[in-house]
PDB file of C-alpha atoms and ligand atoms in Angstrom:
ATOM      1  CA  MET I   1       0.153  -0.006  -0.046  1.00  0.00           C
ATOM      2  CA  LYS I   2       2.891   2.442   1.104  1.00  0.00           C
ATOM      3  CA  ARG I   3       4.620   1.624  -2.416  1.00  0.00           C
ATOM      4  CA  PHE I   4       1.321   2.259  -4.116  1.00  0.00           C
ATOM      5  CA  ILE I   5       0.740   5.693  -2.415  1.00  0.00           C
ATOM      6  CA  GLN I   6       4.390   6.427  -3.312  1.00  0.00           C
ATOM      7  CA  LEU I   7       3.748   5.714  -6.989  1.00  0.00           C
ATOM      8  CA  LEU I   8       0.523   7.812  -6.956  1.00  0.00           C
ATOM      9  CA  THR I   9       2.231  10.825  -5.477  1.00  0.00           C
ATOM     10  CA  VAL I  10       4.698  10.574  -8.347  1.00  0.00           C
ATOM     11  CA  ALA I  11       2.088  10.052 -11.023  1.00  0.00           C
ATOM     12  CA  ILE I  12       0.406  13.052  -9.639  1.00  0.00           C
ATOM     13  CA  ALA I  13       3.356  15.113  -9.754  1.00  0.00           C
ATOM     14  CA  MET I  14       3.862  14.220 -13.304  1.00  0.00           C
ATOM     15  CA  THR I  15       0.533  14.883 -14.444  1.00  0.00           C
ATOM     16  CA  SER I  16       0.465  18.367 -12.746  1.00  0.00           C
ATOM     17  CA  MET I  17       3.438  19.275 -14.712  1.00  0.00           C
ATOM     18  CA  ALA I  18       1.670  18.170 -18.150  1.00  0.00           C
ATOM     19  CA  ALA I  19      -1.181  20.072 -17.013  1.00  0.00           C
ATOM     20  CA  ASP I  20       0.822  23.410 -16.885  1.00  0.00           C
ATOM     21  CA  ALA I  21       2.213  22.842 -20.537  1.00  0.00           C
ATOM     22  CA  SER I  22      -1.135  22.871 -22.039  1.00  0.00           C
ATOM     23  CA  ALA I  23      -3.725  25.831 -22.211  1.00  0.00           C
ATOM     24  CA  ALA I  24      -6.635  23.544 -23.014  1.00  0.00           C
ATOM     25  CA  ILE I  25      -9.068  23.067 -20.269  1.00  0.00           C
ATOM     26  CA  LYS I  26      -8.874  19.649 -18.675  1.00  0.00           C
ATOM     27  CA  VAL I  27     -12.147  18.036 -18.522  1.00  0.00           C
ATOM     28  CA  VAL I  28     -13.189  14.797 -16.870  1.00  0.00           C
ATOM     29  CA  THR I  29     -16.752  13.463 -17.310  1.00  0.00           C
ATOM     30  CA  THR I  30     -18.380  10.384 -15.561  1.00  0.00           C
ATOM     31  CA  THR I  31     -19.800   8.775 -18.696  1.00  0.00           C
ATOM     32  CA  GLU I  32     -18.899   9.000 -22.349  1.00  0.00           C
ATOM     33  CA  ASP I  33     -22.152  10.795 -23.014  1.00  0.00           C
ATOM     34  CA  LEU I  34     -21.136  13.759 -21.228  1.00  0.00           C
ATOM     35  CA  ALA I  35     -17.680  13.511 -22.782  1.00  0.00           C
ATOM     36  CA  ALA I  36     -19.106  13.495 -26.034  1.00  0.00           C
ATOM     37  CA  LEU I  37     -21.100  16.519 -25.319  1.00  0.00           C
ATOM     38  CA  VAL I  38     -18.318  18.375 -23.898  1.00  0.00           C
ATOM     39  CA  ALA I  39     -16.151  17.556 -27.031  1.00  0.00           C
ATOM     40  CA  GLU I  40     -19.168  18.909 -29.123  1.00  0.00           C
ATOM     41  CA  ILE I  41     -18.907  22.379 -27.409  1.00  0.00           C
ATOM     42  CA  GLY I  42     -15.129  22.591 -26.111  1.00  0.00           C
ATOM     43  CA  GLY I  43     -13.538  21.624 -29.590  1.00  0.00           C
ATOM     44  CA  ASP I  44      -9.800  22.026 -29.523  1.00  0.00           C
ATOM     45  CA  LYS I  45     -10.282  24.199 -26.149  1.00  0.00           C
ATOM     46  CA  VAL I  46     -10.675  21.382 -24.038  1.00  0.00           C
ATOM     47  CA  THR I  47      -9.023  17.852 -23.547  1.00  0.00           C
ATOM     48  CA  VAL I  48     -11.722  15.375 -22.144  1.00  0.00           C
ATOM     49  CA  GLU I  49     -11.619  11.896 -20.580  1.00  0.00           C
ATOM     50  CA  SER I  50     -14.662   9.864 -19.342  1.00  0.00           C
ATOM     51  CA  ILE I  51     -14.254   7.748 -16.148  1.00  0.00           C
ATOM     52  CA  ALA I  52     -16.913   5.108 -17.006  1.00  0.00           C
ATOM     53  CA  LYS I  53     -17.041   3.376 -20.463  1.00  0.00           C
ATOM     54  CA  GLY I  54     -20.175   3.452 -22.463  1.00  0.00           C
ATOM     55  CA  TYR I  55     -20.450  -0.387 -22.402  1.00  0.00           C
ATOM     56  CA  GLN I  56     -20.297  -0.215 -18.480  1.00  0.00           C
ATOM     57  CA  ASP I  57     -23.328   0.020 -16.060  1.00  0.00           C
ATOM     58  CA  PRO I  58     -22.936   3.536 -14.980  1.00  0.00           C
ATOM     59  CA  HIS I  59     -24.460   2.747 -11.666  1.00  0.00           C
ATOM     60  CA  PHE I  60     -21.624   0.418 -10.745  1.00  0.00           C
ATOM     61  CA  VAL I  61     -18.265   1.552 -11.899  1.00  0.00           C
ATOM     62  CA  GLU I  62     -14.970  -0.237 -10.303  1.00  0.00           C
ATOM     63  CA  ALA I  63     -13.020   2.604  -8.778  1.00  0.00           C
ATOM     64  CA  LYS I  64      -9.376   2.534  -9.959  1.00  0.00           C
ATOM     65  CA  PRO I  65      -6.411   4.621  -8.900  1.00  0.00           C
ATOM     66  CA  SER I  66      -5.880   6.021 -12.247  1.00  0.00           C
ATOM     67  CA  PHE I  67      -9.247   7.984 -11.838  1.00  0.00           C
ATOM     68  CA  ILE I  68      -8.139   9.588  -8.835  1.00  0.00           C
ATOM     69  CA  ILE I  69      -5.023  10.821 -10.805  1.00  0.00           C
ATOM     70  CA  LYS I  70      -7.321  12.218 -13.542  1.00  0.00           C
ATOM     71  CA  LEU I  71      -9.328  13.831 -11.125  1.00  0.00           C
ATOM     72  CA  HIS I  72      -6.123  15.312  -9.453  1.00  0.00           C
ATOM     73  CA  SER I  73      -5.283  17.371 -12.478  1.00  0.00           C
ATOM     74  CA  ALA I  74      -8.731  18.009 -13.760  1.00  0.00           C
ATOM     75  CA  ASP I  75      -9.905  21.571 -14.217  1.00  0.00           C
ATOM     76  CA  LEU I  76     -13.673  20.634 -14.616  1.00  0.00           C
ATOM     77  CA  LEU I  77     -15.565  17.457 -13.520  1.00  0.00           C
ATOM     78  CA  VAL I  78     -19.124  16.901 -15.485  1.00  0.00           C
ATOM     79  CA  VAL I  79     -21.333  14.506 -13.466  1.00  0.00           C
ATOM     80  CA  VAL I  80     -24.629  13.105 -14.476  1.00  0.00           C
ATOM     81  CA  GLY I  81     -25.924  13.517 -11.098  1.00  0.00           C
ATOM     82  CA  ARG I  82     -29.361  12.504  -9.473  1.00  0.00           C
ATOM     83  CA  GLU I  83     -27.170  10.020  -7.569  1.00  0.00           C
ATOM     84  CA  LEU I  84     -26.434   8.051 -10.810  1.00  0.00           C
ATOM     85  CA  GLU I  85     -22.620   7.881  -9.482  1.00  0.00           C
ATOM     86  CA  ILE I  86     -23.187   7.861  -5.691  1.00  0.00           C
ATOM     87  CA  ALA I  87     -21.833   4.373  -5.526  1.00  0.00           C
ATOM     88  CA  TRP I  88     -18.510   5.120  -6.725  1.00  0.00           C
ATOM     89  CA  LEU I  89     -17.744   8.732  -7.453  1.00  0.00           C
ATOM     90  CA  PRO I  90     -17.833  10.660  -3.900  1.00  0.00           C
ATOM     91  CA  PRO I  91     -14.675   8.859  -2.571  1.00  0.00           C
ATOM     92  CA  LEU I  92     -12.804   9.415  -5.819  1.00  0.00           C
ATOM     93  CA  ILE I  93     -13.542  13.122  -5.451  1.00  0.00           C
ATOM     94  CA  THR I  94     -12.437  13.370  -1.909  1.00  0.00           C
ATOM     95  CA  GLN I  95      -9.248  11.480  -2.814  1.00  0.00           C
ATOM     96  CA  SER I  96      -8.182  13.592  -5.697  1.00  0.00           C
ATOM     97  CA  ARG I  97      -7.513  16.448  -3.413  1.00  0.00           C
ATOM     98  CA  ASN I  98      -8.546  18.959  -6.073  1.00  0.00           C
ATOM     99  CA  ALA I  99     -10.544  21.766  -4.418  1.00  0.00           C
ATOM    100  CA  ALA I 100     -11.820  22.895  -7.658  1.00  0.00           C
ATOM    101  CA  ILE I 101     -13.953  19.764  -8.578  1.00  0.00           C
ATOM    102  CA  GLN I 102     -15.377  19.184  -5.074  1.00  0.00           C
ATOM    103  CA  PRO I 103     -19.196  19.414  -5.403  1.00  0.00           C
ATOM    104  CA  GLY I 104     -20.221  23.192  -5.406  1.00  0.00           C
ATOM    105  CA  GLY I 105     -16.713  24.129  -6.550  1.00  0.00           C
ATOM    106  CA  ARG I 106     -15.927  26.446  -9.624  1.00  0.00           C
ATOM    107  CA  GLY I 107     -14.829  23.286 -11.222  1.00  0.00           C
ATOM    108  CA  TYR I 108     -17.905  21.013 -10.818  1.00  0.00           C
ATOM    109  CA  LEU I 109     -20.685  20.788 -13.260  1.00  0.00           C
ATOM    110  CA  ASP I 110     -23.838  18.900 -12.317  1.00  0.00           C
ATOM    111  CA  ALA I 111     -25.429  18.382 -15.795  1.00  0.00           C
ATOM    112  CA  SER I 112     -28.990  17.384 -14.455  1.00  0.00           C
ATOM    113  CA  GLN I 113     -29.507  21.117 -13.706  1.00  0.00           C
ATOM    114  CA  ASN I 114     -32.425  22.299 -15.984  1.00  0.00           C
ATOM    115  CA  VAL I 115     -32.923  18.894 -17.499  1.00  0.00           C
ATOM    116  CA  ARG I 116     -36.426  17.302 -17.535  1.00  0.00           C
ATOM    117  CA  ILE I 117     -36.422  14.600 -14.885  1.00  0.00           C
ATOM    118  CA  LEU I 118     -39.065  11.687 -15.033  1.00  0.00           C
ATOM    119  CA  ASP I 119     -40.003   9.252 -12.304  1.00  0.00           C
ATOM    120  CA  LEU I 120     -39.736  11.821  -9.686  1.00  0.00           C
ATOM    121  CA  PRO I 121     -40.406  10.230  -6.210  1.00  0.00           C
ATOM    122  CA  THR I 122     -43.862  10.901  -4.641  1.00  0.00           C
ATOM    123  CA  GLY I 123     -43.665   9.032  -1.449  1.00  0.00           C
ATOM    124  CA  GLN I 124     -40.460   8.331   0.404  1.00  0.00           C
ATOM    125  CA  ILE I 125     -38.062   6.279  -1.490  1.00  0.00           C
ATOM    126  CA  THR I 126     -34.522   5.494  -0.151  1.00  0.00           C
ATOM    127  CA  ARG I 127     -31.840   3.364  -1.217  1.00  0.00           C
ATOM    128  CA  ALA I 128     -32.179   1.185   1.573  1.00  0.00           C
ATOM    129  CA  MET I 129     -35.441  -0.329  -0.257  1.00  0.00           C
ATOM    130  CA  GLY I 130     -32.603  -1.241  -3.055  1.00  0.00           C
ATOM    131  CA  ASP I 131     -33.933   1.311  -5.554  1.00  0.00           C
ATOM    132  CA  VAL I 132     -31.058   3.138  -7.373  1.00  0.00           C
ATOM    133  CA  HIS I 133     -33.114   5.724  -8.528  1.00  0.00           C
ATOM    134  CA  PRO I 134     -34.278   7.670  -5.495  1.00  0.00           C
ATOM    135  CA  SER I 135     -34.114  11.275  -6.870  1.00  0.00           C
ATOM    136  CA  GLY I 136     -35.764  10.569 -10.100  1.00  0.00           C
ATOM    137  CA  ASN I 137     -34.670   8.786 -13.469  1.00  0.00           C
ATOM    138  CA  PRO I 138     -30.740   9.699 -13.863  1.00  0.00           C
ATOM    139  CA  HIS I 139     -31.151   8.279 -17.594  1.00  0.00           C
ATOM    140  CA  TYR I 140     -32.381  11.466 -18.716  1.00  0.00           C
ATOM    141  CA  TRP I 141     -29.593  11.928 -21.511  1.00  0.00           C
ATOM    142  CA  LEU I 142     -31.582   9.508 -23.663  1.00  0.00           C
ATOM    143  CA  ASP I 143     -34.064  12.465 -24.480  1.00  0.00           C
ATOM    144  CA  PRO I 144     -32.257  14.433 -27.283  1.00  0.00           C
ATOM    145  CA  ASN I 145     -33.763  17.490 -26.036  1.00  0.00           C
ATOM    146  CA  ASN I 146     -32.227  16.873 -22.687  1.00  0.00           C
ATOM    147  CA  GLY I 147     -28.734  16.542 -24.479  1.00  0.00           C
ATOM    148  CA  ARG I 148     -29.471  19.834 -26.132  1.00  0.00           C
ATOM    149  CA  ILE I 149     -29.958  21.144 -22.352  1.00  0.00           C
ATOM    150  CA  VAL I 150     -26.843  19.626 -21.355  1.00  0.00           C
ATOM    151  CA  ALA I 151     -24.947  21.145 -24.113  1.00  0.00           C
ATOM    152  CA  LYS I 152     -25.955  24.463 -22.933  1.00  0.00           C
ATOM    153  CA  SER I 153     -24.981  23.871 -19.369  1.00  0.00           C
ATOM    154  CA  ILE I 154     -21.510  23.058 -20.575  1.00  0.00           C
ATOM    155  CA  GLN I 155     -21.278  25.868 -22.855  1.00  0.00           C
ATOM    156  CA  THR I 156     -22.230  28.217 -19.948  1.00  0.00           C
ATOM    157  CA  LYS I 157     -19.655  26.480 -17.859  1.00  0.00           C
ATOM    158  CA  LEU I 158     -16.948  26.494 -20.292  1.00  0.00           C
ATOM    159  CA  THR I 159     -17.613  30.486 -21.086  1.00  0.00           C
ATOM    160  CA  ASP I 160     -17.300  31.070 -17.173  1.00  0.00           C
ATOM    161  CA  MET I 161     -13.881  29.227 -17.001  1.00  0.00           C
ATOM    162  CA  SER I 162     -12.356  30.668 -20.342  1.00  0.00           C
ATOM    163  CA  ARG I 163     -14.154  34.181 -21.136  1.00  0.00           C
ATOM    164  CA  GLY I 164     -11.931  34.768 -24.199  1.00  0.00           C
ATOM    165  CA  ASP I 165     -13.446  31.884 -25.863  1.00  0.00           C
ATOM    166  CA  ALA I 166     -16.967  32.754 -25.298  1.00  0.00           C
ATOM    167  CA  ALA I 167     -17.811  33.215 -29.040  1.00  0.00           C
ATOM    168  CA  TYR I 168     -16.086  29.984 -30.068  1.00  0.00           C
ATOM    169  CA  PHE I 169     -18.204  27.820 -27.654  1.00  0.00           C
ATOM    170  CA  ALA I 170     -21.315  29.861 -28.561  1.00  0.00           C
ATOM    171  CA  GLN I 171     -20.720  28.891 -32.319  1.00  0.00           C
ATOM    172  CA  ARG I 172     -19.900  25.531 -31.453  1.00  0.00           C
ATOM    173  CA  TYR I 173     -23.360  25.236 -29.549  1.00  0.00           C
ATOM    174  CA  ASP I 174     -25.438  26.618 -32.363  1.00  0.00           C
ATOM    175  CA  ASP I 175     -23.533  24.231 -34.833  1.00  0.00           C
ATOM    176  CA  PHE I 176     -24.371  21.231 -32.545  1.00  0.00           C
ATOM    177  CA  ASP I 177     -28.179  22.402 -31.963  1.00  0.00           C
ATOM    178  CA  LYS I 178     -28.501  22.765 -35.680  1.00  0.00           C
ATOM    179  CA  ARG I 179     -27.091  19.180 -36.253  1.00  0.00           C
ATOM    180  CA  LEU I 180     -29.117  17.796 -33.489  1.00  0.00           C
ATOM    181  CA  ALA I 181     -32.685  19.121 -34.587  1.00  0.00           C
ATOM    182  CA  GLU I 182     -31.892  17.863 -37.995  1.00  0.00           C
ATOM    183  CA  ALA I 183     -31.319  14.446 -36.661  1.00  0.00           C
ATOM    184  CA  GLU I 184     -34.252  14.449 -34.434  1.00  0.00           C
ATOM    185  CA  LYS I 185     -36.642  15.125 -37.369  1.00  0.00           C
ATOM    186  CA  ARG I 186     -34.927  12.116 -39.041  1.00  0.00           C
ATOM    187  CA  TRP I 187     -35.465   9.937 -35.707  1.00  0.00           C
ATOM    188  CA  LYS I 188     -39.016  11.001 -34.990  1.00  0.00           C
ATOM    189  CA  ALA I 189     -40.133  10.055 -38.639  1.00  0.00           C
ATOM    190  CA  ALA I 190     -38.397   6.870 -38.429  1.00  0.00           C
ATOM    191  CA  MET I 191     -40.301   6.053 -35.173  1.00  0.00           C
ATOM    192  CA  ALA I 192     -43.603   7.666 -36.019  1.00  0.00           C
ATOM    193  CA  PRO I 193     -45.241   4.478 -37.366  1.00  0.00           C
ATOM    194  CA  TYR I 194     -44.595   2.795 -33.927  1.00  0.00           C
ATOM    195  CA  LYS I 195     -46.134   5.440 -31.565  1.00  0.00           C
ATOM    196  CA  GLY I 196     -47.550   3.751 -28.569  1.00  0.00           C
ATOM    197  CA  LEU I 197     -45.926   0.308 -29.033  1.00  0.00           C
ATOM    198  CA  LYS I 198     -45.703  -1.545 -25.850  1.00  0.00           C
ATOM    199  CA  VAL I 199     -42.279  -2.560 -24.843  1.00  0.00           C
ATOM    200  CA  VAL I 200     -40.598  -4.016 -21.767  1.00  0.00           C
ATOM    201  CA  THR I 201     -36.933  -3.131 -20.760  1.00  0.00           C
ATOM    202  CA  TYR I 202     -34.520  -4.536 -18.253  1.00  0.00           C
ATOM    203  CA  HIS I 203     -33.433  -1.744 -16.026  1.00  0.00           C
ATOM    204  CA  ARG I 204     -35.259   1.488 -16.072  1.00  0.00           C
ATOM    205  CA  SER I 205     -33.047   3.405 -18.399  1.00  0.00           C
ATOM    206  CA  TRP I 206     -35.491   4.185 -21.123  1.00  0.00           C
ATOM    207  CA  PRO I 207     -38.434   6.427 -19.762  1.00  0.00           C
ATOM    208  CA  ASN I 208     -37.012   9.522 -21.422  1.00  0.00           C
ATOM    209  CA  PHE I 209     -36.145   7.878 -24.633  1.00  0.00           C
ATOM    210  CA  ALA I 210     -39.715   6.222 -24.781  1.00  0.00           C
ATOM    211  CA  ASP I 211     -41.210   9.583 -23.892  1.00  0.00           C
ATOM    212  CA  ALA I 212     -39.130  11.372 -26.868  1.00  0.00           C
ATOM    213  CA  PHE I 213     -39.972   8.616 -29.459  1.00  0.00           C
ATOM    214  CA  GLY I 214     -43.567   7.599 -28.350  1.00  0.00           C
ATOM    215  CA  LEU I 215     -42.972   4.065 -27.068  1.00  0.00           C
ATOM    216  CA  ASP I 216     -44.871   2.795 -23.975  1.00  0.00           C
ATOM    217  CA  VAL I 217     -42.825   0.825 -21.466  1.00  0.00           C
ATOM    218  CA  ILE I 218     -45.075  -1.541 -19.456  1.00  0.00           C
ATOM    219  CA  GLY I 219     -42.884  -3.337 -17.538  1.00  0.00           C
ATOM    220  CA  TYR I 220     -39.023  -4.115 -16.380  1.00  0.00           C
ATOM    221  CA  VAL I 221     -37.082  -7.359 -15.757  1.00  0.00           C
ATOM    222  CA  GLU I 222     -35.761  -5.938 -12.812  1.00  0.00           C
ATOM    223  CA  PRO I 223     -38.252  -5.914 -10.156  1.00  0.00           C
ATOM    224  CA  LYS I 224     -36.854  -2.517  -8.758  1.00  0.00           C
ATOM    225  CA  PRO I 225     -34.112  -0.447 -10.433  1.00  0.00           C
ATOM    226  CA  GLY I 226     -30.908  -2.200  -9.370  1.00  0.00           C
ATOM    227  CA  ILE I 227     -32.665  -5.189  -8.114  1.00  0.00           C
ATOM    228  CA  PRO I 228     -31.765  -8.455 -10.177  1.00  0.00           C
ATOM    229  CA  PRO I 229     -34.802 -10.487 -11.544  1.00  0.00           C
ATOM    230  CA  SER I 230     -36.655 -12.758  -9.475  1.00  0.00           C
ATOM    231  CA  PRO I 231     -38.702 -15.840 -10.730  1.00  0.00           C
ATOM    232  CA  ALA I 232     -41.974 -14.704  -9.113  1.00  0.00           C
ATOM    233  CA  HIS I 233     -41.263 -11.090 -11.014  1.00  0.00           C
ATOM    234  CA  THR I 234     -40.603 -12.791 -14.272  1.00  0.00           C
ATOM    235  CA  LEU I 235     -43.511 -14.898 -14.278  1.00  0.00           C
ATOM    236  CA  ASP I 236     -45.916 -11.948 -13.639  1.00  0.00           C
ATOM    237  CA  LEU I 237     -43.946 -10.184 -16.248  1.00  0.00           C
ATOM    238  CA  GLN I 238     -44.442 -12.694 -19.006  1.00  0.00           C
ATOM    239  CA  GLN I 239     -48.151 -12.970 -18.122  1.00  0.00           C
ATOM    240  CA  GLU I 240     -48.508  -9.283 -18.702  1.00  0.00           C
ATOM    241  CA  MET I 241     -46.235  -9.316 -21.895  1.00  0.00           C
ATOM    242  CA  LYS I 242     -48.499 -12.133 -23.302  1.00  0.00           C
ATOM    243  CA  GLN I 243     -51.739 -10.395 -22.418  1.00  0.00           C
ATOM    244  CA  LYS I 244     -50.588  -6.996 -23.968  1.00  0.00           C
ATOM    245  CA  ASN I 245     -48.828  -8.758 -26.997  1.00  0.00           C
ATOM    246  CA  VAL I 246     -45.424  -7.172 -26.333  1.00  0.00           C
ATOM    247  CA  LYS I 247     -43.056  -8.232 -28.602  1.00  0.00           C
ATOM    248  CA  ILE I 248     -39.916  -6.084 -27.910  1.00  0.00           C
ATOM    249  CA  LEU I 249     -37.533  -6.466 -24.862  1.00  0.00           C
ATOM    250  CA  LEU I 250     -34.688  -3.898 -24.426  1.00  0.00           C
ATOM    251  CA  VAL I 251     -31.695  -4.843 -22.587  1.00  0.00           C
ATOM    252  CA  GLU I 252     -28.639  -2.670 -21.676  1.00  0.00           C
ATOM    253  CA  PRO I 253     -25.323  -4.299 -22.697  1.00  0.00           C
ATOM    254  CA  TYR I 254     -24.000  -4.761 -19.216  1.00  0.00           C
ATOM    255  CA  PHE I 255     -26.801  -7.212 -18.077  1.00  0.00           C
ATOM    256  CA  ASP I 256     -26.656 -11.148 -18.528  1.00  0.00           C
ATOM    257  CA  LEU I 257     -29.028 -12.183 -21.442  1.00  0.00           C
ATOM    258  CA  LYS I 258     -30.104 -15.300 -19.734  1.00  0.00           C
ATOM    259  CA  THR I 259     -33.291 -14.001 -18.277  1.00  0.00           C
ATOM    260  CA  PRO I 260     -34.198 -11.876 -21.194  1.00  0.00           C
ATOM    261  CA  ASN I 261     -33.710 -14.684 -23.628  1.00  0.00           C
ATOM    262  CA  ALA I 262     -35.894 -16.989 -21.462  1.00  0.00           C
ATOM    263  CA  ILE I 263     -38.567 -14.334 -21.342  1.00  0.00           C
ATOM    264  CA  GLY I 264     -38.158 -13.948 -25.217  1.00  0.00           C
ATOM    265  CA  ARG I 265     -38.584 -17.884 -25.550  1.00  0.00           C
ATOM    266  CA  GLU I 266     -41.645 -17.939 -23.410  1.00  0.00           C
ATOM    267  CA  THR I 267     -43.351 -14.827 -24.847  1.00  0.00           C
ATOM    268  CA  GLY I 268     -42.148 -14.606 -28.449  1.00  0.00           C
ATOM    269  CA  ALA I 269     -40.525 -11.139 -27.893  1.00  0.00           C
ATOM    270  CA  ARG I 270     -37.356 -10.091 -29.649  1.00  0.00           C
ATOM    271  CA  VAL I 271     -34.380  -9.390 -27.204  1.00  0.00           C
ATOM    272  CA  VAL I 272     -32.661  -6.110 -28.450  1.00  0.00           C
ATOM    273  CA  VAL I 273     -29.542  -5.040 -26.995  1.00  0.00           C
ATOM    274  CA  LEU I 274     -29.934  -1.287 -27.093  1.00  0.00           C
ATOM    275  CA  LEU I 275     -27.100   1.223 -26.125  1.00  0.00           C
ATOM    276  CA  PRO I 276     -27.907   3.605 -23.262  1.00  0.00           C
ATOM    277  CA  SER I 277     -24.387   5.353 -23.971  1.00  0.00           C
ATOM    278  CA  VAL I 278     -22.032   6.810 -26.443  1.00  0.00           C
ATOM    279  CA  GLY I 279     -19.330   4.166 -26.896  1.00  0.00           C
ATOM    280  CA  GLY I 280     -21.522   1.057 -26.241  1.00  0.00           C
ATOM    281  CA  VAL I 281     -20.222   0.074 -29.762  1.00  0.00           C
ATOM    282  CA  LYS I 282     -17.538   1.871 -31.844  1.00  0.00           C
ATOM    283  CA  GLU I 283     -20.281   2.981 -34.370  1.00  0.00           C
ATOM    284  CA  ALA I 284     -21.688   5.088 -31.459  1.00  0.00           C
ATOM    285  CA  ALA I 285     -19.124   7.330 -30.906  1.00  0.00           C
ATOM    286  CA  SER I 286     -20.921  10.740 -30.686  1.00  0.00           C
ATOM    287  CA  TYR I 287     -24.167  11.783 -28.964  1.00  0.00           C
ATOM    288  CA  ILE I 288     -25.839  11.892 -32.532  1.00  0.00           C
ATOM    289  CA  GLN I 289     -24.436   8.516 -33.444  1.00  0.00           C
ATOM    290  CA  LEU I 290     -25.764   6.964 -30.361  1.00  0.00           C
ATOM    291  CA  PHE I 291     -29.440   7.644 -31.138  1.00  0.00           C
ATOM    292  CA  ASP I 292     -28.686   7.072 -35.098  1.00  0.00           C
ATOM    293  CA  TYR I 293     -27.732   3.497 -33.889  1.00  0.00           C
ATOM    294  CA  ASP I 294     -30.629   2.904 -31.466  1.00  0.00           C
ATOM    295  CA  VAL I 295     -33.129   4.189 -33.685  1.00  0.00           C
ATOM    296  CA  ASN I 296     -31.877   2.029 -36.600  1.00  0.00           C
ATOM    297  CA  LEU I 297     -31.639  -1.002 -34.676  1.00  0.00           C
ATOM    298  CA  LEU I 298     -35.093  -0.670 -32.765  1.00  0.00           C
ATOM    299  CA  VAL I 299     -36.951   0.160 -36.222  1.00  0.00           C
ATOM    300  CA  SER I 300     -35.319  -2.966 -37.882  1.00  0.00           C
ATOM    301  CA  THR I 301     -36.182  -5.161 -34.975  1.00  0.00           C
ATOM    302  CA  ILE I 302     -39.757  -3.933 -34.694  1.00  0.00           C
ATOM    303  CA  LYS I 303     -40.182  -4.676 -38.445  1.00  0.00           C
ATOM    304  CA  GLN I 304     -38.897  -8.255 -37.970  1.00  0.00           C
ATOM    305  CA  THR I 305     -41.831  -8.980 -35.276  1.00  0.00           C
ATOM    306  CA  GLY I 306     -44.067  -8.006 -38.045  1.00  0.00           C
ATOM    307  CA  THR I 307     -46.525  -6.560 -35.227  1.00  0.00           C
ATOM    308  CA  ARG I 308     -46.880  -3.390 -37.356  1.00  0.00           C
TER     309      ARG I 308
HETATM  310 ZN1   ZN N 401     -30.721   3.361 -13.637  1.00  0.00          ZN
END
């Protein structure tokens, strides 16, 4: 352990020197979605790295010493918020010994400010009940309009940090906004024939996506967000899927396909591994490419079911 701390100290000293050599704002994000949006707005005035990879479950990321080193030298940390990262991020921030990126600091941006949050709790919900969404649904970036709002928050923050680049960030935001608006027309047109289509999802990752594109999510493989499937719940779900003729089951790439495949065999539903994040596969390298990938895959699978 002592040797590890020595190595860490040396590494931190080296990255601090490297930071001085570059004028670009060093941004660390918790997810690749946020990194993609930072890159859209920041262009060559920033460097950006994500802690979690797009194919990982963002609720449960294994904390590595290299993350502490990245955070130590960061000028800005952008987080999803709404307790998405609560199981792994707070100790990393504390151990980074970087005052700027502590919650509330100048170099800390909670991207959930201003976005549309669904599944807001009405009664008292705590994590003790096993629910990993106690503060509303944290998968809000899967509505393209929320992506636009996050991009605006990033623009505002980068402008605060580098006033001289205000026009540059504004121009990049306008360009992104325009490309996103064109893409949204394309996605909505592709999804329009399937308005109201009933689907089931593994985790509760898709309420904002469903809302944006007109899907009706009628149930989940997880009994509660973050709780693994149970035989009793699976039986109930299969019953409901048969009654409602549900032919699409969306699964995030980081879950075991055993239960979804069994449900698919029992109900005749197609199991689709849809990507909740940029970087889930290499074709989904940007925020717009993520939706291109998901909408194309979803539409082609719906067509295969022959329900519409
Ligand atoms: Zn979740």
